[in-house]
Coordinates of C-alpha atoms in Angstrom, one line a residue:
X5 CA 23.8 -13.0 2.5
X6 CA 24.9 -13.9 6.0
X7 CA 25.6 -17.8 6.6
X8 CA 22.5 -17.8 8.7
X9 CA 20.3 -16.3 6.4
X10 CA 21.5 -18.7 3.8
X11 CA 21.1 -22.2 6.0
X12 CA 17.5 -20.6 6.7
X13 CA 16.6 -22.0 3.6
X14 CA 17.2 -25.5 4.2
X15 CA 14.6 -28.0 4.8
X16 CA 16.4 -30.7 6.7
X17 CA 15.7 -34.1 5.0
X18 CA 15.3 -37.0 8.0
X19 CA 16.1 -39.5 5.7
X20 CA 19.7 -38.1 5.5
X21 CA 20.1 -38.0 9.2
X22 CA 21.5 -41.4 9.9
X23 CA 24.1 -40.3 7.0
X24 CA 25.4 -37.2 8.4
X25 CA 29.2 -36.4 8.5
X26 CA 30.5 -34.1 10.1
X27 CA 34.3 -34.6 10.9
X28 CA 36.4 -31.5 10.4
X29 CA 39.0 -31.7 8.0
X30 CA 41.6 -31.9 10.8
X31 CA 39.8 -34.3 12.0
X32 CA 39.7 -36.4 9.0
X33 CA 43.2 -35.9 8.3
X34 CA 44.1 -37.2 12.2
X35 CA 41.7 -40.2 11.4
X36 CA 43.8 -40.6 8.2
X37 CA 47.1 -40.2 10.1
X38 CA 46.0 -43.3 12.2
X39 CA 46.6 -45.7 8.6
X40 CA 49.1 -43.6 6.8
X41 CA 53.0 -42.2 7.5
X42 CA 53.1 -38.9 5.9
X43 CA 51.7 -37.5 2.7
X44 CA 49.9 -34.7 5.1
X45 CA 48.8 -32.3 1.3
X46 CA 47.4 -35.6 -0.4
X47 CA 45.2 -36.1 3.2
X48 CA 44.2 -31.8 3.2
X49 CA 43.2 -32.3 -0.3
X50 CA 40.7 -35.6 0.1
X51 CA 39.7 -34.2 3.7
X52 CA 38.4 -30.8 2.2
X53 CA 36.6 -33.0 -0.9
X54 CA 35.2 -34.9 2.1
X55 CA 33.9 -31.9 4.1
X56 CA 32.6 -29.9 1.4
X57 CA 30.1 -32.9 0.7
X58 CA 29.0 -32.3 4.4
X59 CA 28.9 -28.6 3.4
X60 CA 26.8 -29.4 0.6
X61 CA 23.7 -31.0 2.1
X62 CA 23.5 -28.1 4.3
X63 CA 22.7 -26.2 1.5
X64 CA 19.3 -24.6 -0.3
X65 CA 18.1 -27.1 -2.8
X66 CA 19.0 -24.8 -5.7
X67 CA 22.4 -23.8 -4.6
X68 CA 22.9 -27.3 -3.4
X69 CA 22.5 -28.7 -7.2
X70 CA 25.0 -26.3 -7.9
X71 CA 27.8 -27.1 -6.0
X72 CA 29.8 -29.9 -7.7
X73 CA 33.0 -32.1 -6.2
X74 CA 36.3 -30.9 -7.0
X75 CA 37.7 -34.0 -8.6
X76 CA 41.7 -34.8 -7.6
X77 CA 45.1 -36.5 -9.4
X78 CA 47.0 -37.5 -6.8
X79 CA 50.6 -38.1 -8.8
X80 CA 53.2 -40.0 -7.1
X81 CA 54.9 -43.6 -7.8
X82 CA 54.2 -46.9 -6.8
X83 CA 53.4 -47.8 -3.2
X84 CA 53.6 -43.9 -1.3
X85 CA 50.4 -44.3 0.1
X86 CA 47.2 -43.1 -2.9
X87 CA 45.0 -46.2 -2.7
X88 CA 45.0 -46.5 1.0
X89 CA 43.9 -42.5 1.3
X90 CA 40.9 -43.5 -1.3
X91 CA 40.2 -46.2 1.1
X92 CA 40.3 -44.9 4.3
X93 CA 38.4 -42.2 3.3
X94 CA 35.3 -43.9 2.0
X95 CA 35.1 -46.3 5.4
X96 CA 35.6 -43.1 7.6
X97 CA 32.1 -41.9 6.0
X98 CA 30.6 -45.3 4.7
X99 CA 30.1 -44.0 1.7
X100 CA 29.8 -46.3 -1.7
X101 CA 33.1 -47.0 -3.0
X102 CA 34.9 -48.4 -5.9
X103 CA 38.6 -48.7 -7.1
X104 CA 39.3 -49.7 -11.0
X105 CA 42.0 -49.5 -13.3
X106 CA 41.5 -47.2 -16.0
X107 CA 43.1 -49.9 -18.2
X108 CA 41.0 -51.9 -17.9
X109 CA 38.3 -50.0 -20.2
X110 CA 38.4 -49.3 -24.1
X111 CA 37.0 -47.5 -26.7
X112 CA 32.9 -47.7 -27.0
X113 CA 33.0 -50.5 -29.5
X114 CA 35.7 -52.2 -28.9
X115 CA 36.0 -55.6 -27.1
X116 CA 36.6 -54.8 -23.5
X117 CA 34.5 -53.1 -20.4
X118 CA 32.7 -49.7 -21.4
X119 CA 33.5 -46.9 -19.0
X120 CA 29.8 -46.8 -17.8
X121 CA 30.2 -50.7 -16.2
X122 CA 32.0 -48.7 -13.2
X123 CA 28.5 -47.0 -12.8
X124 CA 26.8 -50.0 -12.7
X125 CA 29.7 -51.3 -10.5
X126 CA 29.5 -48.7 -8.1
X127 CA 25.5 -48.8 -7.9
X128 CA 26.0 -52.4 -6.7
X129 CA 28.4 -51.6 -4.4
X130 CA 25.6 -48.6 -2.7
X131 CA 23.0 -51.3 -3.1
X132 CA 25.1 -53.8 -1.0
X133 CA 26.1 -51.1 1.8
X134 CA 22.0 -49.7 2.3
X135 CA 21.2 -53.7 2.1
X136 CA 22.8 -54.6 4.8
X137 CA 22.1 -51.3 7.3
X138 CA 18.3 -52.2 5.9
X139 CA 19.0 -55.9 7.3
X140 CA 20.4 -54.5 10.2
X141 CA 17.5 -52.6 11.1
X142 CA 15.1 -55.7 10.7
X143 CA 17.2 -58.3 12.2
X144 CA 15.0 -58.5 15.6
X145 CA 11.7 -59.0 14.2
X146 CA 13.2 -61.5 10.9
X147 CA 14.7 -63.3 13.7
X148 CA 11.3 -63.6 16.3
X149 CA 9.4 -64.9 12.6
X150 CA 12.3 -67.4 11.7
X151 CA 11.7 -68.6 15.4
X152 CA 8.0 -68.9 14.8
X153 CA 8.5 -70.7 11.5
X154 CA 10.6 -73.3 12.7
X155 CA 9.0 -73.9 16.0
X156 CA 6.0 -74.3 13.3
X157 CA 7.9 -77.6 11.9
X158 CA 8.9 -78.8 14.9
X159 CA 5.6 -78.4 16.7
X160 CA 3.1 -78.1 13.9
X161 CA 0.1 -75.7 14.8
X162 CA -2.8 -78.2 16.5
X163 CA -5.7 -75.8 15.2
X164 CA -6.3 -73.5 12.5
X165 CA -8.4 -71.2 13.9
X166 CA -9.2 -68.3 16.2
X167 CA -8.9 -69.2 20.2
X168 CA -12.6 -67.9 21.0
X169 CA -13.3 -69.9 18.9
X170 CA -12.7 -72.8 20.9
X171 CA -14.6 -75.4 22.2
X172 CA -13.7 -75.9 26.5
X173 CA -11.8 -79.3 25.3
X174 CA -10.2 -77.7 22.4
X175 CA -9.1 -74.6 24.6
X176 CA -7.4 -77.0 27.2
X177 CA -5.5 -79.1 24.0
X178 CA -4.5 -75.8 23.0
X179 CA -3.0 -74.4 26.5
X180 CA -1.1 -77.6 26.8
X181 CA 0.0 -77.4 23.0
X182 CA 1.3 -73.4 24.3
X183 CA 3.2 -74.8 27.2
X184 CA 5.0 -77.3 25.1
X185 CA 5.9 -74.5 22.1
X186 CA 7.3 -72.4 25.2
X187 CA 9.6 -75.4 26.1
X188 CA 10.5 -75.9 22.7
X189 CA 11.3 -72.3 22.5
X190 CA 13.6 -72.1 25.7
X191 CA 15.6 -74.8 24.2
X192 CA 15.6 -73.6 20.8
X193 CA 16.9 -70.2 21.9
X194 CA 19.8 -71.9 24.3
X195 CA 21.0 -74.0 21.4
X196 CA 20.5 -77.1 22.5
X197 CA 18.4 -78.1 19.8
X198 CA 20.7 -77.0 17.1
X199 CA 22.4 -80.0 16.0
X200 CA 19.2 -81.4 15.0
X201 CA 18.0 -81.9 11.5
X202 CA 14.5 -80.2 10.3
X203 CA 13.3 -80.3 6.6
X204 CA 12.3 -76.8 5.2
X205 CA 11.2 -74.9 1.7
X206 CA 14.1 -72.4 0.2
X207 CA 13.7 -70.8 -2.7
X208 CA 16.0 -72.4 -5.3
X209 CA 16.9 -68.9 -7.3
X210 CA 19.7 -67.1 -5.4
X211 CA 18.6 -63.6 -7.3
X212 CA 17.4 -61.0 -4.8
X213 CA 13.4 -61.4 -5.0
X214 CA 11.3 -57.8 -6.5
X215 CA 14.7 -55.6 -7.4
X216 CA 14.2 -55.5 -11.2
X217 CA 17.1 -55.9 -13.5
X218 CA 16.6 -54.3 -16.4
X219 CA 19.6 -52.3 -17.8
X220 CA 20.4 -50.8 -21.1
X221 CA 23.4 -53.0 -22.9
X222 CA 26.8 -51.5 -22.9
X223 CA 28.2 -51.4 -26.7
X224 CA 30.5 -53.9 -27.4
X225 CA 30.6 -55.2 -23.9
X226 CA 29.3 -59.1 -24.0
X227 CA 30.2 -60.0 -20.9
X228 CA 27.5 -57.2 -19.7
X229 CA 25.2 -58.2 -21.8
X230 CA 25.5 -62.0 -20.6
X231 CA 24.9 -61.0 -17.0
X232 CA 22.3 -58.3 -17.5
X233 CA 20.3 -61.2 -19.7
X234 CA 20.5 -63.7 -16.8
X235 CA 19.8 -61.3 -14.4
X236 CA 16.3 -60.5 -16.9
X237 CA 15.8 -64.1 -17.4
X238 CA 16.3 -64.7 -13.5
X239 CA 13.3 -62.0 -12.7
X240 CA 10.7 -63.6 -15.3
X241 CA 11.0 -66.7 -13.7
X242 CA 8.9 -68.0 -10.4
X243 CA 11.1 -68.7 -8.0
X244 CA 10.8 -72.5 -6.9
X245 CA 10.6 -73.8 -3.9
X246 CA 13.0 -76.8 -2.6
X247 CA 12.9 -79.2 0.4
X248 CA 16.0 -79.6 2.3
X249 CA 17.0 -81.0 5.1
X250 CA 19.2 -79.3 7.2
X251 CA 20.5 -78.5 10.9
X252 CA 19.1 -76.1 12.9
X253 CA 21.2 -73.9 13.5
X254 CA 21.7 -73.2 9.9
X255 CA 18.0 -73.2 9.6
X256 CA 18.0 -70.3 11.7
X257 CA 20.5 -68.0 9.7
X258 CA 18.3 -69.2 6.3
X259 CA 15.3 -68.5 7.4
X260 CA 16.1 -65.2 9.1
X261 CA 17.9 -64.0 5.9
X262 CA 14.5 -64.8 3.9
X263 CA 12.4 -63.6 6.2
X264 CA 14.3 -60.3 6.4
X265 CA 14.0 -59.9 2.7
X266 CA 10.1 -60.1 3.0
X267 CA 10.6 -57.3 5.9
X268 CA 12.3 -54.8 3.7
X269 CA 10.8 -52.0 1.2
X270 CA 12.4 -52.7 -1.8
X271 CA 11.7 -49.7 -3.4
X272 CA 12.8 -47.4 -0.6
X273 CA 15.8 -49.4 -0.3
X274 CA 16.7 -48.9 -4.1
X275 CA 15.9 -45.2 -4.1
X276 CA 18.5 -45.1 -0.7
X277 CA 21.0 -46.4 -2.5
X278 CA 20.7 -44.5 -5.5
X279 CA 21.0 -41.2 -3.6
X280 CA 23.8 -42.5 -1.5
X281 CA 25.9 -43.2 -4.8
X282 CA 24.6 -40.1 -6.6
X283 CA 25.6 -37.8 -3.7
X284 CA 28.7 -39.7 -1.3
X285 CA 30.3 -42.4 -4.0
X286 CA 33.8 -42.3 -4.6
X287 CA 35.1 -43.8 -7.5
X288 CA 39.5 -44.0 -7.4
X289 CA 40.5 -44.4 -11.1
X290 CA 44.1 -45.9 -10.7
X291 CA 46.8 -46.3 -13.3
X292 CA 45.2 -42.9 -15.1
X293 CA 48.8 -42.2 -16.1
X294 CA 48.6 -45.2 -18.4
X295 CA 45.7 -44.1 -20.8
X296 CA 47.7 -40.7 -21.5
X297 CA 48.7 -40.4 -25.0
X298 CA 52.4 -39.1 -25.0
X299 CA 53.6 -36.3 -27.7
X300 CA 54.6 -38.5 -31.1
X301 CA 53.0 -41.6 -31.0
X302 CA 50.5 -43.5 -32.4
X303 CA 49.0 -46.8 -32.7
X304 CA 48.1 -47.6 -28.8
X305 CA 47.2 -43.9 -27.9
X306 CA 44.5 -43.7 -30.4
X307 CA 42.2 -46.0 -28.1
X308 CA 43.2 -44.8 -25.1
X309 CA 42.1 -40.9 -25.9
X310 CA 39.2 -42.9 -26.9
X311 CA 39.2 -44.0 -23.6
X312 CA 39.7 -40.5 -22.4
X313 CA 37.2 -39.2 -24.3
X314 CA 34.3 -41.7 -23.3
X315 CA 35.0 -40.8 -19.7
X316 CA 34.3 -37.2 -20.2
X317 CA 30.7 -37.0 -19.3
X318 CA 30.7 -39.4 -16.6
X319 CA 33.2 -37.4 -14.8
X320 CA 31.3 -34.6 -16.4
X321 CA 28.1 -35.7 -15.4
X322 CA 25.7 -37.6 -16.8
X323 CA 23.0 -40.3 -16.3
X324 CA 23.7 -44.2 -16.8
X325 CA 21.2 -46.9 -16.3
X326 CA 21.7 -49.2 -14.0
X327 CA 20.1 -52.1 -12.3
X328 CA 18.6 -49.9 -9.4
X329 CA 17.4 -47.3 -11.9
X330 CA 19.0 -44.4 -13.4
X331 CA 22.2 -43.0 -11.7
X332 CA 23.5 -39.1 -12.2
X333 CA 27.2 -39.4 -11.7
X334 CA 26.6 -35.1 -11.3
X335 CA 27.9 -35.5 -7.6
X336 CA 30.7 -38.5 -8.0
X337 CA 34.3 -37.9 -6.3
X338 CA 37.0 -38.7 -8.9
X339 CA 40.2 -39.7 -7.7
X340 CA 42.4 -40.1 -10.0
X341 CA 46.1 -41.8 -9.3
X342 CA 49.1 -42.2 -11.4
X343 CA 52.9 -42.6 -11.3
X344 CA 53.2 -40.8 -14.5
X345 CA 56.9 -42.2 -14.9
X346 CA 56.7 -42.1 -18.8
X347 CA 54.0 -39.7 -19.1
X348 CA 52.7 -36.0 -17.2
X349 CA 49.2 -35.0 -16.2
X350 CA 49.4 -32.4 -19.5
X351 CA 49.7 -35.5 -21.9
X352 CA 45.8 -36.3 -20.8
X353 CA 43.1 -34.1 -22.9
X354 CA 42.9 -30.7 -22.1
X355 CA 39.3 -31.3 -21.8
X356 CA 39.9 -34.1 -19.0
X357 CA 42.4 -32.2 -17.5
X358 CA 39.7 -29.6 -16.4
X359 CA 37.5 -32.1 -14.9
X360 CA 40.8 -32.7 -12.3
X361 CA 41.0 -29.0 -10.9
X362 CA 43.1 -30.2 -7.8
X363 CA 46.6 -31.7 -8.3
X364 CA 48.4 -33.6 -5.4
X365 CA 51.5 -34.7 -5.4
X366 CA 52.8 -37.5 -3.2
X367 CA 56.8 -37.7 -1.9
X368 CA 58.9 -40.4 -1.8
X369 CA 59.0 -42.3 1.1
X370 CA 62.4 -42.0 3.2
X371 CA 63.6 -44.8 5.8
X372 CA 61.7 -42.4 8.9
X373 CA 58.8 -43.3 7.0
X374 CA 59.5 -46.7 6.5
X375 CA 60.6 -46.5 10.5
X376 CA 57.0 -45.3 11.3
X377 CA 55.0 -47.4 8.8
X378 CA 56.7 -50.4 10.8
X379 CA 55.8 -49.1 14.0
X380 CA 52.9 -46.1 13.8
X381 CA 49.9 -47.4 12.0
X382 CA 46.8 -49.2 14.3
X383 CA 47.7 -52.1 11.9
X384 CA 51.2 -52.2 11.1
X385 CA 52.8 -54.8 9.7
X386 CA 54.6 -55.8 13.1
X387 CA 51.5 -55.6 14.7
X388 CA 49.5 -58.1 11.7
X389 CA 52.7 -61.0 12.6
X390 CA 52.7 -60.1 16.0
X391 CA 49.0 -61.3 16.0
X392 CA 48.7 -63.8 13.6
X393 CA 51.9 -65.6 15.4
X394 CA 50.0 -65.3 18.6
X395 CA 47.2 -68.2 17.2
X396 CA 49.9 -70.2 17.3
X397 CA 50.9 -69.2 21.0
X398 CA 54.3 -68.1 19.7
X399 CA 55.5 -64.3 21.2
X400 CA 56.8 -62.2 18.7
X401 CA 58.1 -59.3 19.4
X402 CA 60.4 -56.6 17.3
X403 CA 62.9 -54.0 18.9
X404 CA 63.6 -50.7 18.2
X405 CA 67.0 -51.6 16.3
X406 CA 65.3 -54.7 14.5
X407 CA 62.4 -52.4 13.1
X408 CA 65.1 -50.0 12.1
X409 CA 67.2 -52.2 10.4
X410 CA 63.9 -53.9 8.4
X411 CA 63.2 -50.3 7.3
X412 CA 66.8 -49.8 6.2
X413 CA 67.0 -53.0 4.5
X414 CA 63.4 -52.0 2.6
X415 CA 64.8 -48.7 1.3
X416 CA 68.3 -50.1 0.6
X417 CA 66.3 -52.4 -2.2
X418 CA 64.4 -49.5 -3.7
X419 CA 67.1 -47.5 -4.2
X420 CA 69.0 -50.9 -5.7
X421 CA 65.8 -52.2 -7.7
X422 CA 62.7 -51.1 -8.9
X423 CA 61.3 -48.2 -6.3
X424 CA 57.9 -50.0 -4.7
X425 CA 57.4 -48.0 -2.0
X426 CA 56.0 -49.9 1.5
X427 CA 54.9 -52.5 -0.4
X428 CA 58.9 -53.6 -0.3
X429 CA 57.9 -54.3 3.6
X430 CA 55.6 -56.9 2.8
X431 CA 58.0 -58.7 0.6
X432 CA 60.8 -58.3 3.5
X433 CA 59.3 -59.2 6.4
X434 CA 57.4 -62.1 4.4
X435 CA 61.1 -63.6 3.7
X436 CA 62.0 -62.4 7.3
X437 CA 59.5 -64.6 9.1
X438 CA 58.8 -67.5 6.6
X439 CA 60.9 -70.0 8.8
X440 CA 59.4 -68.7 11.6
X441 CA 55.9 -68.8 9.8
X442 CA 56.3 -72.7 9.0
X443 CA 57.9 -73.8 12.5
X444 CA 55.1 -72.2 14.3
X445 CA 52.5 -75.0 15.4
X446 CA 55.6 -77.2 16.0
X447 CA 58.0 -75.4 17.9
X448 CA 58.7 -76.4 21.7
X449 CA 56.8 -74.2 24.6
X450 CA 60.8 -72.9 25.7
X451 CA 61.1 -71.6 22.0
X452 CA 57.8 -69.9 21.3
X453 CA 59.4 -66.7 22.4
X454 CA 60.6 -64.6 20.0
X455 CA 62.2 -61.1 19.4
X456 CA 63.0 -59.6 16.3
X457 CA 66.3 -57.5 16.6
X458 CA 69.0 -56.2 14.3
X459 CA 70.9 -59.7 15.0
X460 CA 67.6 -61.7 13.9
X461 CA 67.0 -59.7 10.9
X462 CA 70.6 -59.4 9.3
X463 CA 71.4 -63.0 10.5
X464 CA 68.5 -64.0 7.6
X465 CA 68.5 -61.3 5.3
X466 CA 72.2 -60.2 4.9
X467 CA 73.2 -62.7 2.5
X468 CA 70.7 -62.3 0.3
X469 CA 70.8 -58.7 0.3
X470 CA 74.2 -58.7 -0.6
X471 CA 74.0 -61.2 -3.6
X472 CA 72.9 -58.8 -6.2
X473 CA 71.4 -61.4 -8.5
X474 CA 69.4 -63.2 -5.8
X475 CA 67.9 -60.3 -3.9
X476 CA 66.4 -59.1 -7.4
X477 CA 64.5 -62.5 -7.3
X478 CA 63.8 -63.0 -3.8
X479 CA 63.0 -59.0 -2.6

């Protein structure tokens, strides 16, 4: 079939319009290039996982259920760059997203998190992202009602009934009472009643009112059960209502928050979110190198192909309860990450490793890299101290040679020591500027200049570098 016979088909869903992507991969990979030095196959891999989602919902419904996500292992040490792809990719398209450790999970019953709590994880994670574009969407009209409800306290309502019908005298009480609530509501708006105190009803409960909790128990998993039972116990109860007295300007933000929550359809909400994790959430499962058994041991390894084998049909696909109703993890982008220092992709289970098609590996960052990681990125790590210095009112600024000689230093101490990656940065240039850091709110106007240069780095760094002992400690 041609590709316009094909997208005939489709019956465009206006739900999804607000939730439309449609960056190219090269586009997504320039967007990516904006946050990270290098690693250009690890950014073509995520940006065609990314695109073929877009691809997907352009799709007939029966080809469309078809079409799963090629899952990824992105393999590379510590530090090169894997996290920060994950997470730059889910806030290019907003989609629901969650990082976890796959140590942190054991066998189904053992003590420890069951691998279906990143489910439920992630399902809060959607719920919170459509919550707040629902808020959004009502923040005019819970704001004009919170106005109304505490001009109500202020200026309490003189008649409870109908203007027609209104006597003449009680007509030209009630225009007077109207002029005064306008007043009111001029000053209210301006802020100049704001510091004032007002005594108002809040709910005591702090659960979200009507969204039902009701889960199914993970095995073994007490901590889940504790929260799911105070989440059930939290719905049965009526919600009580408390006086407090409070300013108001805080009364506004309060009453527009409850106000909004009365505004928004629960059950469309839920359903929203349950699509948006179902077809755009991302899960990055870190550390996967560490639940693969390696050839000839034992004791350890047994739980984690337990581990391995209880993830199987969630990366599979399957459906988990959660507390916004069932979730198909069908649709779900895996990425997976690992250094696999002591272990290869081949030690996982064959039967895992074919739920991971694509294979990235990352390289080794070199001092160029470390050169533009300094310098490239919207928020480099020159640019974060160049900022959070200027609070102060101190002007700090880095030369070429100073950023050069901060890169070399960084790689210097992974080649010595353990191999970090960028993260060697932060430790450097925290030590770099920490008397700088501390001086700050005290030092004299003629001093609050500062530049950064190969002099000013090696004049505070050299020494420790040089003492072996002490630059394993301090970098």
């Amino acid at each position: 079939m041609e590709p316009k016979e094909i997208l005939a088909e489709v019956v465009p869903n206006p739900e999804e319009e607000s939730f439309n992507f449609d960056l190219t991969p090269k586009e997504i990979v320039t967007r990516l290039d904006e946050y990270i030095v290098g690693q250009s196959k690890a950014k073509r891999a995520v940006a065609v996982a990314l695109r073929n989602r877009s691809r997907r919902r352009k799709l007939p419904e029966e080809l469309r259920e078809e079409v799963y996500p090629k899952n990824i292992i992105m393999i590379g040490p510590t530090g090169v760059g894997k996290t920060e792809i994950a997470r730059r990719l889910s806030k290019l398209c907003g989609a629901p997203f969650l990082k976890i450790e796959a140590t942190k999970y054991t066998e189904v019953g053992y003590v420890g998190r069951d691998v279906e709590s990143m489910i439920r994880d992630l399902a809060t994670i959607s719920l919170n992202l459509v919550k707040n574009e629902f808020r959004e969407k009502v923040k005019e009209r819970a704001f004009e009602k919170a106005e109304e409800t505490i001009l109500d306290i202020i200026l309490p309502p003189i008649f409870y009934k109908k203007e027609e019908e209104l006597t003449l005298e009680e007509k030209e009480r009630f225009a007077s009472y109207k002029q005064s609530r306008e007043k009111f509501r001029e000053k209210l708006r301006a802020g100049k009643l704001d510091d004032q105190e007002i005594e108002i009803d809040i709910p005591k409960s702090s659960a979200p009112a009507g969204i039902p909790m009701l889960q199914v128990f993970g095995a073994g998993n007490m901590e889940e059960m504790d929260n799911q039972l105070q989440n059930i116990l939290g719905d049965l109860m009526p919600k009580k209502q408390g006086k407090r007295k409070i300013k108001i300007t805080e009364a506004k933000k309060l009453v527009s928050e409850s106000e909004a929550e009365k505004l928004i359809d629960l059950e469309k909400m839920q359903s929203e979110a349950v699509r948006r994790a179902e077809e755009m959430g991302i899960i990055f499962l870190d550390e996967i190198d560490k639940i693969a058994g390696r050839e000839g041991r034992q004791g350890a390894d047994v739980s984690r192909e337990g581990v391995q084998r209880d993830l199987l049909p969630i990366v599979e696909g399957s459906t988990v309860s959660t507390k916004i109703g069932p979730l198909r993890t069908d649709h779900i982008l895996f990425i997976a990450a690992g250094a696999f220092h002591m272990s290869k992709p081949s030690d996982l289970i064959p039967e895992l490793q074919g739920r991971f098609p694509i294979r990235v590996e990352l390289d080794t960052l070199s001092r160029e890299d470390f050169v533009k990681i300094l310098s490239t990125p919207k928020s480099s790590l020159t640019k974060q101290y160049e900022a959070l210095l200027a609070t102060e009112g101190v002007q700090l600024s880095f030369t070429e040679d100073g950023i050069h000689e901060i890169a070399n230093l960084a790689f210097e101490m992974n080649e010595k020591n353990e191999n970090i990656g960028a993260r060697r940065l932060n430790t450097i240039m925290e030590k770099l500027l920490e008397e700088t850091s501390f001086e700050a709110p005290d030092l004299a106007e003629d001093k609050k200049k500062i530049e950064v240069n190969r002099n000013f780095v090696q004049s505070i760094l050299k020494g420790i570098i040089e003492d072996k002992d002490l630059s394993r400690y301090i970098l």
